[in-house]
Tab-separated table of C-alpha atoms and ligand atoms in Angstrom:
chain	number	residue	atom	x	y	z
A	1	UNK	CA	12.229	-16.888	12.663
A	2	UNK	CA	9.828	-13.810	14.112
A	3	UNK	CA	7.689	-12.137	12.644
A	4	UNK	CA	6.864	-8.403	13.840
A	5	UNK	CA	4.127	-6.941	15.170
A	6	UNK	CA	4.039	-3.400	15.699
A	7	UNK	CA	0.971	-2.178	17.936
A	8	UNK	CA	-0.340	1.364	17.788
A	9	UNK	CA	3.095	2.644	16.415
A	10	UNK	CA	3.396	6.457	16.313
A	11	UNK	CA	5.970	8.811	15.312
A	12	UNK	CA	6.064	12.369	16.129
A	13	UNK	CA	8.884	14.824	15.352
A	14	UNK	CA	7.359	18.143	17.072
A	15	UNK	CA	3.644	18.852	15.922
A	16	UNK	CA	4.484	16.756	12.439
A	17	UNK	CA	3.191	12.755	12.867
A	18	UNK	CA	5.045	10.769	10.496
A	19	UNK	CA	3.896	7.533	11.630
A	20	UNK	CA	0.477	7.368	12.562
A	21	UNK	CA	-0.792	4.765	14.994
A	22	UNK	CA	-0.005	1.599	12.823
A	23	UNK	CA	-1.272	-1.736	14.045
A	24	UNK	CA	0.647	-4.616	11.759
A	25	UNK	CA	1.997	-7.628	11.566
A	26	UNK	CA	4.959	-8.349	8.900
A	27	UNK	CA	4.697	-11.776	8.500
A	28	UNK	CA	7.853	-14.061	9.414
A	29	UNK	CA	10.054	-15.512	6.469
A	30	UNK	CA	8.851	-13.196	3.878
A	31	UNK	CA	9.567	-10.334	2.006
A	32	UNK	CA	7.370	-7.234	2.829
A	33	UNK	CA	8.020	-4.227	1.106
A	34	UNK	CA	7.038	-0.950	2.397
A	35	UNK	CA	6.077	0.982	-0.218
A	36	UNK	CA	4.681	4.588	-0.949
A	37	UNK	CA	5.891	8.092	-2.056
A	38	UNK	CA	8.417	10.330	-0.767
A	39	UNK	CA	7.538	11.310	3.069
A	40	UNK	CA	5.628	8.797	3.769
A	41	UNK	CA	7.048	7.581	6.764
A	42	UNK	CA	8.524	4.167	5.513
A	43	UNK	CA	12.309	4.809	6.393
A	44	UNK	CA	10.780	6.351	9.682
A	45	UNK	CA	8.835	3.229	10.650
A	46	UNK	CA	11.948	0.791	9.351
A	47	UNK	CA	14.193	3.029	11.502
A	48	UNK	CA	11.963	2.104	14.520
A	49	UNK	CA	11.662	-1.111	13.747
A	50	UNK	CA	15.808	-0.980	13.944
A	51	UNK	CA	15.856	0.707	17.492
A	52	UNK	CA	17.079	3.539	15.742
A	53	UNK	CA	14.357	5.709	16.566
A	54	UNK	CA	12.106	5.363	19.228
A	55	UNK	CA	8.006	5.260	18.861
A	56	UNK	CA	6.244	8.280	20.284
A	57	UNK	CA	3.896	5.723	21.282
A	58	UNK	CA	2.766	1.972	20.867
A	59	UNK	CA	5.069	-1.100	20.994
A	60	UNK	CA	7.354	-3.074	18.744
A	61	UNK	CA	7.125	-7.248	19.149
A	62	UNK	CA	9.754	-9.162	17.403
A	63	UNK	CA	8.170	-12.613	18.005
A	64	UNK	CA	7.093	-12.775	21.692
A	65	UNK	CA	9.646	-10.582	22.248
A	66	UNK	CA	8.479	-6.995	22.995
A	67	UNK	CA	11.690	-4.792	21.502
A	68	UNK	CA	10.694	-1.003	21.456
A	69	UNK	CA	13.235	-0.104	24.100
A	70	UNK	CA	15.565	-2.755	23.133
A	71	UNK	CA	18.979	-0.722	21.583
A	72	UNK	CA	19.809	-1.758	17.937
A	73	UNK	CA	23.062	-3.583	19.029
A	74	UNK	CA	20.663	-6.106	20.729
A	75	UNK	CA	18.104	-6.519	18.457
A	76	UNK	CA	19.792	-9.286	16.300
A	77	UNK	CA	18.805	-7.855	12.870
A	78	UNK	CA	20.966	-7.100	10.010
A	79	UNK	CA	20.676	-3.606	7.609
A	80	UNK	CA	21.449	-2.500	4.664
A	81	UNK	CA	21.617	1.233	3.554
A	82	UNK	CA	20.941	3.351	0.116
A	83	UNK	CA	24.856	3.957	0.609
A	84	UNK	CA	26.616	0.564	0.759
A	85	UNK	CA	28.634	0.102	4.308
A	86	UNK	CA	31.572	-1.306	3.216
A	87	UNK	CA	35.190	-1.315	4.841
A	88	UNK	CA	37.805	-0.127	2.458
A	89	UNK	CA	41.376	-0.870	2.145
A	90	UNK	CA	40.522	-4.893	2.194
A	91	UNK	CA	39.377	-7.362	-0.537
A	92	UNK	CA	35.360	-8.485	-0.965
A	93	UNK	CA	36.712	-11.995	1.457
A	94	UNK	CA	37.756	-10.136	4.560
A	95	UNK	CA	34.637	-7.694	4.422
A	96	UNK	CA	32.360	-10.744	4.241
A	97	UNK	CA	34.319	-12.402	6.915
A	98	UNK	CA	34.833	-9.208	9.593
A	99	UNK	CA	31.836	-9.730	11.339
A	100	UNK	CA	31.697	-13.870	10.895
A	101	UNK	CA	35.323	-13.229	13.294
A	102	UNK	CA	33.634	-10.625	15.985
A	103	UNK	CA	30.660	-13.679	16.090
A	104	UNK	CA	33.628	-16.662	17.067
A	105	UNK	CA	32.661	-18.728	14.495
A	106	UNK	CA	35.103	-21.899	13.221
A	107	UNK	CA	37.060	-20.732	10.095
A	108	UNK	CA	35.267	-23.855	8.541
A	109	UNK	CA	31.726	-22.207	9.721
A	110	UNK	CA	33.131	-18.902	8.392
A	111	UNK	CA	34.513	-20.050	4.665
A	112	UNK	CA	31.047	-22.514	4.283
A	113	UNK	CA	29.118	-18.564	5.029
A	114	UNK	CA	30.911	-16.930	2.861
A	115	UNK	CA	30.994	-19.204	-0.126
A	116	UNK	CA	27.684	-19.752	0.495
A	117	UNK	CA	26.728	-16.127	0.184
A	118	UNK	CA	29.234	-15.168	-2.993
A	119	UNK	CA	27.654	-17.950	-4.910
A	120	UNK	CA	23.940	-16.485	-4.298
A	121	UNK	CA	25.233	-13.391	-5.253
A	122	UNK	CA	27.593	-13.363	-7.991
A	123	UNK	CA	30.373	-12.427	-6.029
A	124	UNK	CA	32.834	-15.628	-5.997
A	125	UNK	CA	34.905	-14.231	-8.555
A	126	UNK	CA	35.733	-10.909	-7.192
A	127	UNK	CA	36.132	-12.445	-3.696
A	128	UNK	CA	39.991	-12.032	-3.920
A	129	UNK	CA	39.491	-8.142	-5.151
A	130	UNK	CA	40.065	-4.868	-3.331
A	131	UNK	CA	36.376	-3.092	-2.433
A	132	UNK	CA	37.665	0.169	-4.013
A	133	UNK	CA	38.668	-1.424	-8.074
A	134	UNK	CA	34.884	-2.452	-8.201
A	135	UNK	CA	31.622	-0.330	-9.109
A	136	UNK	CA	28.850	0.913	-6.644
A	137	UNK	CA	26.639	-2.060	-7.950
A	138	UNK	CA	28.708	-4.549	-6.973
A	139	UNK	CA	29.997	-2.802	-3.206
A	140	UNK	CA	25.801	-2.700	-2.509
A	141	UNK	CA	25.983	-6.428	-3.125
A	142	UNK	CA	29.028	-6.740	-0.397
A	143	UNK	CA	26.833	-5.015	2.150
A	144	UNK	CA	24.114	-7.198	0.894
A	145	UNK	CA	26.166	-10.577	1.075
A	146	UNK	CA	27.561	-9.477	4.696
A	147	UNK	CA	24.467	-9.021	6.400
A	148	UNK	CA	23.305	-11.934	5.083
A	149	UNK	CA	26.582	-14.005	5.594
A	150	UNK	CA	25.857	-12.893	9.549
A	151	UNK	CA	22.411	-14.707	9.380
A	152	UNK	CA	20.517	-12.613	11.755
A	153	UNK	CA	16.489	-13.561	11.860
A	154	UNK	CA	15.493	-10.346	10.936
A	155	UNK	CA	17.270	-8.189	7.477
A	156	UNK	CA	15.774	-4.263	6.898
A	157	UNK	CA	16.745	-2.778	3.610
A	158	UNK	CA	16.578	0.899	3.189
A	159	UNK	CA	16.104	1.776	-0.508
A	160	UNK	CA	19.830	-0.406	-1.532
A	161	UNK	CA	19.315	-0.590	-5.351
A	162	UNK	CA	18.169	3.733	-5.599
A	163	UNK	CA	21.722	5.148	-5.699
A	164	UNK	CA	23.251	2.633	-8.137
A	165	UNK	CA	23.688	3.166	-12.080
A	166	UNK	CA	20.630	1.472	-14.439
A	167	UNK	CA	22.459	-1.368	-15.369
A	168	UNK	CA	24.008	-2.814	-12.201
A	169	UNK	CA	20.461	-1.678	-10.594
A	170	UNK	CA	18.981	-4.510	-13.006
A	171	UNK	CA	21.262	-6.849	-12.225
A	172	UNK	CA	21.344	-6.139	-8.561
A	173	UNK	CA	17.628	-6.803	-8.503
A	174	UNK	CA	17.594	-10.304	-10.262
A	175	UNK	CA	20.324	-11.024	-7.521
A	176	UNK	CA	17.758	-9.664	-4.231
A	177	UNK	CA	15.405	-12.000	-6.001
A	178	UNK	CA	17.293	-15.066	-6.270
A	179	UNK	CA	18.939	-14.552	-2.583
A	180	UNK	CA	15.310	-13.126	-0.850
A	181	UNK	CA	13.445	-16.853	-2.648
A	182	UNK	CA	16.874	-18.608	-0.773
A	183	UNK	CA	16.717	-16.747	2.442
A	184	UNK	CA	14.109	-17.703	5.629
A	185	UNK	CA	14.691	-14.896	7.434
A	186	UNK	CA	11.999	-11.932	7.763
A	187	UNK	CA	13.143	-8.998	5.368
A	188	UNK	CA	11.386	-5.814	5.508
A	189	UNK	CA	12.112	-3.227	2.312
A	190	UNK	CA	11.827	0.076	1.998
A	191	UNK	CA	11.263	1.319	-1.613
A	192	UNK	CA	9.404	3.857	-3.485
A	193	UNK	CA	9.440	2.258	-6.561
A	194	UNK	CA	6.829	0.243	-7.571
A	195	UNK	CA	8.556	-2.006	-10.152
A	196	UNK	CA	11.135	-2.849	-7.792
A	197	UNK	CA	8.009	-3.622	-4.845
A	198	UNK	CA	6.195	-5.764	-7.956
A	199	UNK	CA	9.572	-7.795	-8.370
A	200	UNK	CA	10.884	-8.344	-4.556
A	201	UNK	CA	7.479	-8.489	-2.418
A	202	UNK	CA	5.727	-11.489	-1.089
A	203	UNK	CA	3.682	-9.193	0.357
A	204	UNK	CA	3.471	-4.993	0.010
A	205	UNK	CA	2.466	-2.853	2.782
A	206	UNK	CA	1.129	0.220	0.514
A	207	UNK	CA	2.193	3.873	3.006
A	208	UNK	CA	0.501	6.952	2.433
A	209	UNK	CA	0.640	9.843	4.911
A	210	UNK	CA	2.171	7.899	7.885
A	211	UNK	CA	-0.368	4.955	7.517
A	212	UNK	CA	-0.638	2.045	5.688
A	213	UNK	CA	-3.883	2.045	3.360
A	214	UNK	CA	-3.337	-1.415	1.988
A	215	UNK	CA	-1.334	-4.648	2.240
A	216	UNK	CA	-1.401	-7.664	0.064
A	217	UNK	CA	0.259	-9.473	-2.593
A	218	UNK	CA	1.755	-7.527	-5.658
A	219	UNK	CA	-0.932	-9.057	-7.527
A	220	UNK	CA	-3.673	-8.582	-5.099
A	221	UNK	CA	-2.928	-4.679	-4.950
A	222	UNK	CA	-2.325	-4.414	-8.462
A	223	UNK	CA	-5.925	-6.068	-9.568
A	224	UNK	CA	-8.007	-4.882	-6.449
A	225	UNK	CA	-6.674	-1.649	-5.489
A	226	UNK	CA	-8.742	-0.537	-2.189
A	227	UNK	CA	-8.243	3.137	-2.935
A	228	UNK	CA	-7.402	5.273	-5.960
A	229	UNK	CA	-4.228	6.138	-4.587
A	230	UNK	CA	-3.942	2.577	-4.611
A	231	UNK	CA	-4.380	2.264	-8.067
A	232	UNK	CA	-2.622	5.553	-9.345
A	233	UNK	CA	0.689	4.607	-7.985
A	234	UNK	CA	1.119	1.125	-8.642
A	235	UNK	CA	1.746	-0.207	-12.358
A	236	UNK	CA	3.445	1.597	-15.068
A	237	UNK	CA	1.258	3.483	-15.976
A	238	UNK	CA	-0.931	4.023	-13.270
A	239	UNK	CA	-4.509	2.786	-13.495
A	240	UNK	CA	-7.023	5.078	-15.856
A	241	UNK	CA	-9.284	7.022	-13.759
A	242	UNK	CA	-13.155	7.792	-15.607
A	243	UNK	CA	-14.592	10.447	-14.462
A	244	UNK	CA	-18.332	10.838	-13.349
A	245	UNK	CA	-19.614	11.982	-16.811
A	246	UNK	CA	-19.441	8.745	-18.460
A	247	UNK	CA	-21.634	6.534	-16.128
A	248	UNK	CA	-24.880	6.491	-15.761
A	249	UNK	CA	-26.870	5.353	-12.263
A	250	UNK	CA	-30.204	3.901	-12.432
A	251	UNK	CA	-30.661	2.256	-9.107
A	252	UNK	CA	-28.164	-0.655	-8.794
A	253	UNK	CA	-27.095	-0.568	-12.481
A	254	UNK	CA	-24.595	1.311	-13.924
A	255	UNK	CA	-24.187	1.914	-17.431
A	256	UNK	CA	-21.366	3.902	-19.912
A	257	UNK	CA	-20.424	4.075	-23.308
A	258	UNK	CA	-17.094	2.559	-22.523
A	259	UNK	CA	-18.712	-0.730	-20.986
A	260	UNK	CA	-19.210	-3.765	-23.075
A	261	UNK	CA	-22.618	-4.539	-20.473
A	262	UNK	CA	-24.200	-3.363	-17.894
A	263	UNK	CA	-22.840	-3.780	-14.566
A	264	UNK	CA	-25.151	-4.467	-11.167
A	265	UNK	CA	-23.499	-3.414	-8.030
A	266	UNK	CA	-26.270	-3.425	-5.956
A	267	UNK	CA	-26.668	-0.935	-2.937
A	268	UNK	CA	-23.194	0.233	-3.642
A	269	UNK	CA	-24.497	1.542	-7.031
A	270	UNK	CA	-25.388	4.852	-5.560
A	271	UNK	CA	-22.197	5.772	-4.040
A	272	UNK	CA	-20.133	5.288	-7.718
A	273	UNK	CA	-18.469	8.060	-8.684
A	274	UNK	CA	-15.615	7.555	-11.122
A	275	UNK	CA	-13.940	4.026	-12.177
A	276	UNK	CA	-10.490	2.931	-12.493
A	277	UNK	CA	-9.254	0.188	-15.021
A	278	UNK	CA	-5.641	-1.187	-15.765
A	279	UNK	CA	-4.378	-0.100	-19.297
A	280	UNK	CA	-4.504	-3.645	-20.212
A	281	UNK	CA	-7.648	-3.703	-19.084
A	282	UNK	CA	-9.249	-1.945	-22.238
A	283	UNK	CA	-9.719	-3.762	-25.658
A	284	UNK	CA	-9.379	-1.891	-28.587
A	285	UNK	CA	-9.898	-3.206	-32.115
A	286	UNK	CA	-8.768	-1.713	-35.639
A	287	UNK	CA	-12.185	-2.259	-37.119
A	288	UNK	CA	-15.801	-1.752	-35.785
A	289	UNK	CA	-17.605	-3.477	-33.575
A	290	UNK	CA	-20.889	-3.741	-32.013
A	291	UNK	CA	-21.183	-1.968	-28.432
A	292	UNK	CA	-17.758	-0.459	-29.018
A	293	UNK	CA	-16.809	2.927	-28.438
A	294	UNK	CA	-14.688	4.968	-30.880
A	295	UNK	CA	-11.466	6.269	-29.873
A	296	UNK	CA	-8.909	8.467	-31.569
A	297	UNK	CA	-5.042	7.028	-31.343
A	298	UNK	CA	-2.843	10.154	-29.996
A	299	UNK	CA	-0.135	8.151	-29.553
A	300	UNK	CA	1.576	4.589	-29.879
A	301	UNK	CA	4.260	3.345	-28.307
A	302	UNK	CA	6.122	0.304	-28.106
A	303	UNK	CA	6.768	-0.996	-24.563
A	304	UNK	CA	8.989	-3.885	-22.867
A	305	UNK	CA	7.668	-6.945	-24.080
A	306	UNK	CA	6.474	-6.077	-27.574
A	307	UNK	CA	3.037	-4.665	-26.621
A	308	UNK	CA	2.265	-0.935	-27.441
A	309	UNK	CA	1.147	1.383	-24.951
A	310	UNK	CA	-1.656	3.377	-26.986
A	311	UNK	CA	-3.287	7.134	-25.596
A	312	UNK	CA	-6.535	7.079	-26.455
A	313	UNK	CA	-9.081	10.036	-26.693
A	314	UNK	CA	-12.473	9.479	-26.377
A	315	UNK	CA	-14.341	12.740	-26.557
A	316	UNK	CA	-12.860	14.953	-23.976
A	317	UNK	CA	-11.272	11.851	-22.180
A	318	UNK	CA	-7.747	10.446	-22.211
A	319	UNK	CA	-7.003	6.994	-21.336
A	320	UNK	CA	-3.899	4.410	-21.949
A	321	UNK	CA	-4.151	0.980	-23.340
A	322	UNK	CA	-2.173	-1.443	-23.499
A	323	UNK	CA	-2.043	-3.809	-25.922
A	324	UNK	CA	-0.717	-6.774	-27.948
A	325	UNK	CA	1.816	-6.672	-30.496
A	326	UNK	CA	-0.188	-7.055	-33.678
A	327	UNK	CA	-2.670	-5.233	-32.541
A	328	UNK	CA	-0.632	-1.976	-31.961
A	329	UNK	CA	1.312	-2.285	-34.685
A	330	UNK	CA	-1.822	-2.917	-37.233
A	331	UNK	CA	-4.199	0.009	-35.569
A	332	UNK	CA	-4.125	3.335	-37.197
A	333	UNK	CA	-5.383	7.144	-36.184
A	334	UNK	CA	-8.703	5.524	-35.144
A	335	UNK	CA	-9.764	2.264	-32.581
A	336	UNK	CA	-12.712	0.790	-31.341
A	337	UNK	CA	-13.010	0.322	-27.822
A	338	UNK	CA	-14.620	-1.354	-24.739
A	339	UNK	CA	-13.800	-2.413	-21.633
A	340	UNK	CA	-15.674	-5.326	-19.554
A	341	UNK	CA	-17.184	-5.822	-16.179
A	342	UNK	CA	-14.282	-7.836	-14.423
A	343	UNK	CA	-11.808	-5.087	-15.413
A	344	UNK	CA	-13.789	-2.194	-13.850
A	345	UNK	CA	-13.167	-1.358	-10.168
A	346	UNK	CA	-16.034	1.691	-8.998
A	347	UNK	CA	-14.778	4.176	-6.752
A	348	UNK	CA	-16.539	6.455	-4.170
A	349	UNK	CA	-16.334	10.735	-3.770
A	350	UNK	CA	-13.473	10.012	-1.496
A	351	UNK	CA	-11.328	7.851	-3.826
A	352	UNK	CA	-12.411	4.301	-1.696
A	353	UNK	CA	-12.864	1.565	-4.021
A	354	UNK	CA	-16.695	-0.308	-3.636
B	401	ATP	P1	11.795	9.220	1.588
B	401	ATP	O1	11.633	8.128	0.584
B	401	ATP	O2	11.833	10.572	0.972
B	401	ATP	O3	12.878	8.980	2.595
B	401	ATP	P2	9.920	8.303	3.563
B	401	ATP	O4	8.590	7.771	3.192
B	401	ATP	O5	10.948	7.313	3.944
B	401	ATP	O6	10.424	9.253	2.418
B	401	ATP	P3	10.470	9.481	6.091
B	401	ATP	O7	11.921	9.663	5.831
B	401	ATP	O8	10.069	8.408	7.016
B	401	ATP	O9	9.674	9.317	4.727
B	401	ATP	O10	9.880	10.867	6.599
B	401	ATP	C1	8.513	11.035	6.888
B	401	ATP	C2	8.283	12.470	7.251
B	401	ATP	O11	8.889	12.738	8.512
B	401	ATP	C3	8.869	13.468	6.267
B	401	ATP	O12	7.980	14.542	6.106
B	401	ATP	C4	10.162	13.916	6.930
B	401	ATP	O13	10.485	15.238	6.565
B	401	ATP	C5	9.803	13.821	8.402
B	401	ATP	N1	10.969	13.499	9.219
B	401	ATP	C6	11.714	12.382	9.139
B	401	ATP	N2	12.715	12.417	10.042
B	401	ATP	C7	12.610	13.598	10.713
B	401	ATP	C8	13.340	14.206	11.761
B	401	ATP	N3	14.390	13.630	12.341
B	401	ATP	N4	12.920	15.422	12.191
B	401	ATP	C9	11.846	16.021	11.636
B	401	ATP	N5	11.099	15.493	10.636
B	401	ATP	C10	11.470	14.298	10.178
């Protein structure tokens, strides 16, 4: 399989740059999502990456293989769409099998494809049905199965699971995530969702204003955000940002009436600003405790799971907690809270984490 590198990779349209000079390497047989908000660049830098756009400047590598000026056609990748590409008129068999026919493969290669594919996806028992008699959930899973079926070394996916209803969205996404743990071919996915990134990515490339500002593991991103863009828009909700008031710097230590110690960062003391910490990151009790803060409950709310998501006010600040079952459900109108060292990231004037 290839991995691709893309060197210096710019997009202009007119003055505009929606892809700014991005040096990266999507690792081969792995799922990298591309992730960020709307107008980012993502689908313009997956279109490139599809020879359906060409870079301003910089150069495109599948492999050893340089590929900017190579035309889609010849690029031996497969692509699916926010609009499943499906041909009507025929049952789910014959659309998997179109493209198997236009390769020459044996019928014997072709059928051991196919059934392959349906069984990943769920699809065996409609293979026998028309296209048109089933819903948009399972039609995106066609277009899914028949790129796949094709077995090209490289698969992009442009937002597939945005336009479809709640339910077969759900179910459409346990499916990408038993096929992409099957497949070894290199997938790139576009998405602006982060739960869907969280679930599908082996690794998320994190896009903000035609660059990428960070690229890890879900995990990785999700505990050590490098910026607090970072931080805002992944997780649900967003990380809790603390504003200057409520630290204190005196040399390298940092104090706050929110922190269960105080915290020693050294040179980078003097640069803190604000910090960030995960709603789950905060932990509240129903009865007083030493070194805690206290917090008035403005809201509660059970989440998935079983934990409540509680908004807090301390003084003049708001901040979300998550927390466990019996906890939210015992707390009333007013918590105790603290939060400790290892669930603290510090954060500079510009929003860069320290
Ligand atoms: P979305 O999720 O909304 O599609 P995106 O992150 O995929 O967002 P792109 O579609 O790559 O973003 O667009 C990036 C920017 O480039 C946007 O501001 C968009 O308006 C602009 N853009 C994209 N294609 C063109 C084009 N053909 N001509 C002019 N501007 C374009």
């Amino acid at each position: 399989m290839y991995d691709i590198r893309l060197e210096g990779v710019t997009k202009k349209f007119g003055d505009f740059t929606a892809v700014d000079n991005i040096n990266f390497t999507i690792p081969k047989s792995s799922v990298t999502v591309l992730l960020g908000p709307s107008g980012c660049g993502k689908t313009t830098l997956m279109r490139m990456i599809a020879g359906l756009e060409s870079p301003t400047n910089g150069k495109i590598f599948f492999g050893e293989h340089e590929v900017t000026n190579v035309p889609t056609r010849r690029r031996n990748i497969g692509m699916v769409f926010q609009y499943p590409v499906i041909y009507r008129g025929t049952s789910v068999r014959k659309n998997l099998e179109l493209p198997l026919l236009s390769e020459k493969l044996s019928k014997a290669e072709i059928d051991k494809r196919v059934d392959e594919v349906a069984e990943i996806l769920d699809l065996k028992d409609v293979l026998k049905r028309f296209v048109e008699e089933l819903d948009n959930g399972t039609r995106q899973k066609i277009a899914v199965a028949r790129e796949v079926a094709r077995q090209p070394r490289i698969i992009l996916f442009d937002e597939p699971i945005t336009n479809i209803d709640l339910t077969s969205k759900l179910e459409l996404k346990r499916s990408m995530k038993e096929l992409f743990g099957r497949l070894q071919q290199t997938i790139v996915y576009v998405t602006h969702d982060q739960t869907e990134a969280m679930t599908l990515a082996d690794q998320i490339a994190l896009m903000q204003d035609g660059v990428i500002t960070q690229s890890d593991s879900p995990k990785e991103i999700y505990d050590k955000p490098n910026s607090q863009f970072a931080g805002w828009f992944l997780g649900n909700p967003g990380m809790n940002f603390v504003p200057p008031e409520f630290i204190k710097v005196s040399g390298t230590k940092i104090t706050s009436p929110l922190f269960s110690q105080t915290i020693d960062l050294g040179s980078k003391a003097a640069s803190a600003d604000t910090f960030g910490v995960r709603a789950e990151g905060i932990s509240v009790s129903g009865t007083e405790e030493k070194g805690a803060v206290q917090a008035r409950v403005t809201r509660k709310a059970l989440g998935a799971g079983g934990q409540y998501l509680l908004d807090l006010a301390v003084g003049s600040l708001l901040i979300k907690a998550r927390v466990s079952h019996s906890v939210g459900r015992s707390v009333q109108n007013s918590v105790w809270t603290t939060i400790a060292s290892e669930n603290i990231t510090f954060f500079d004037k510009s929003g860069t984490a320290l």
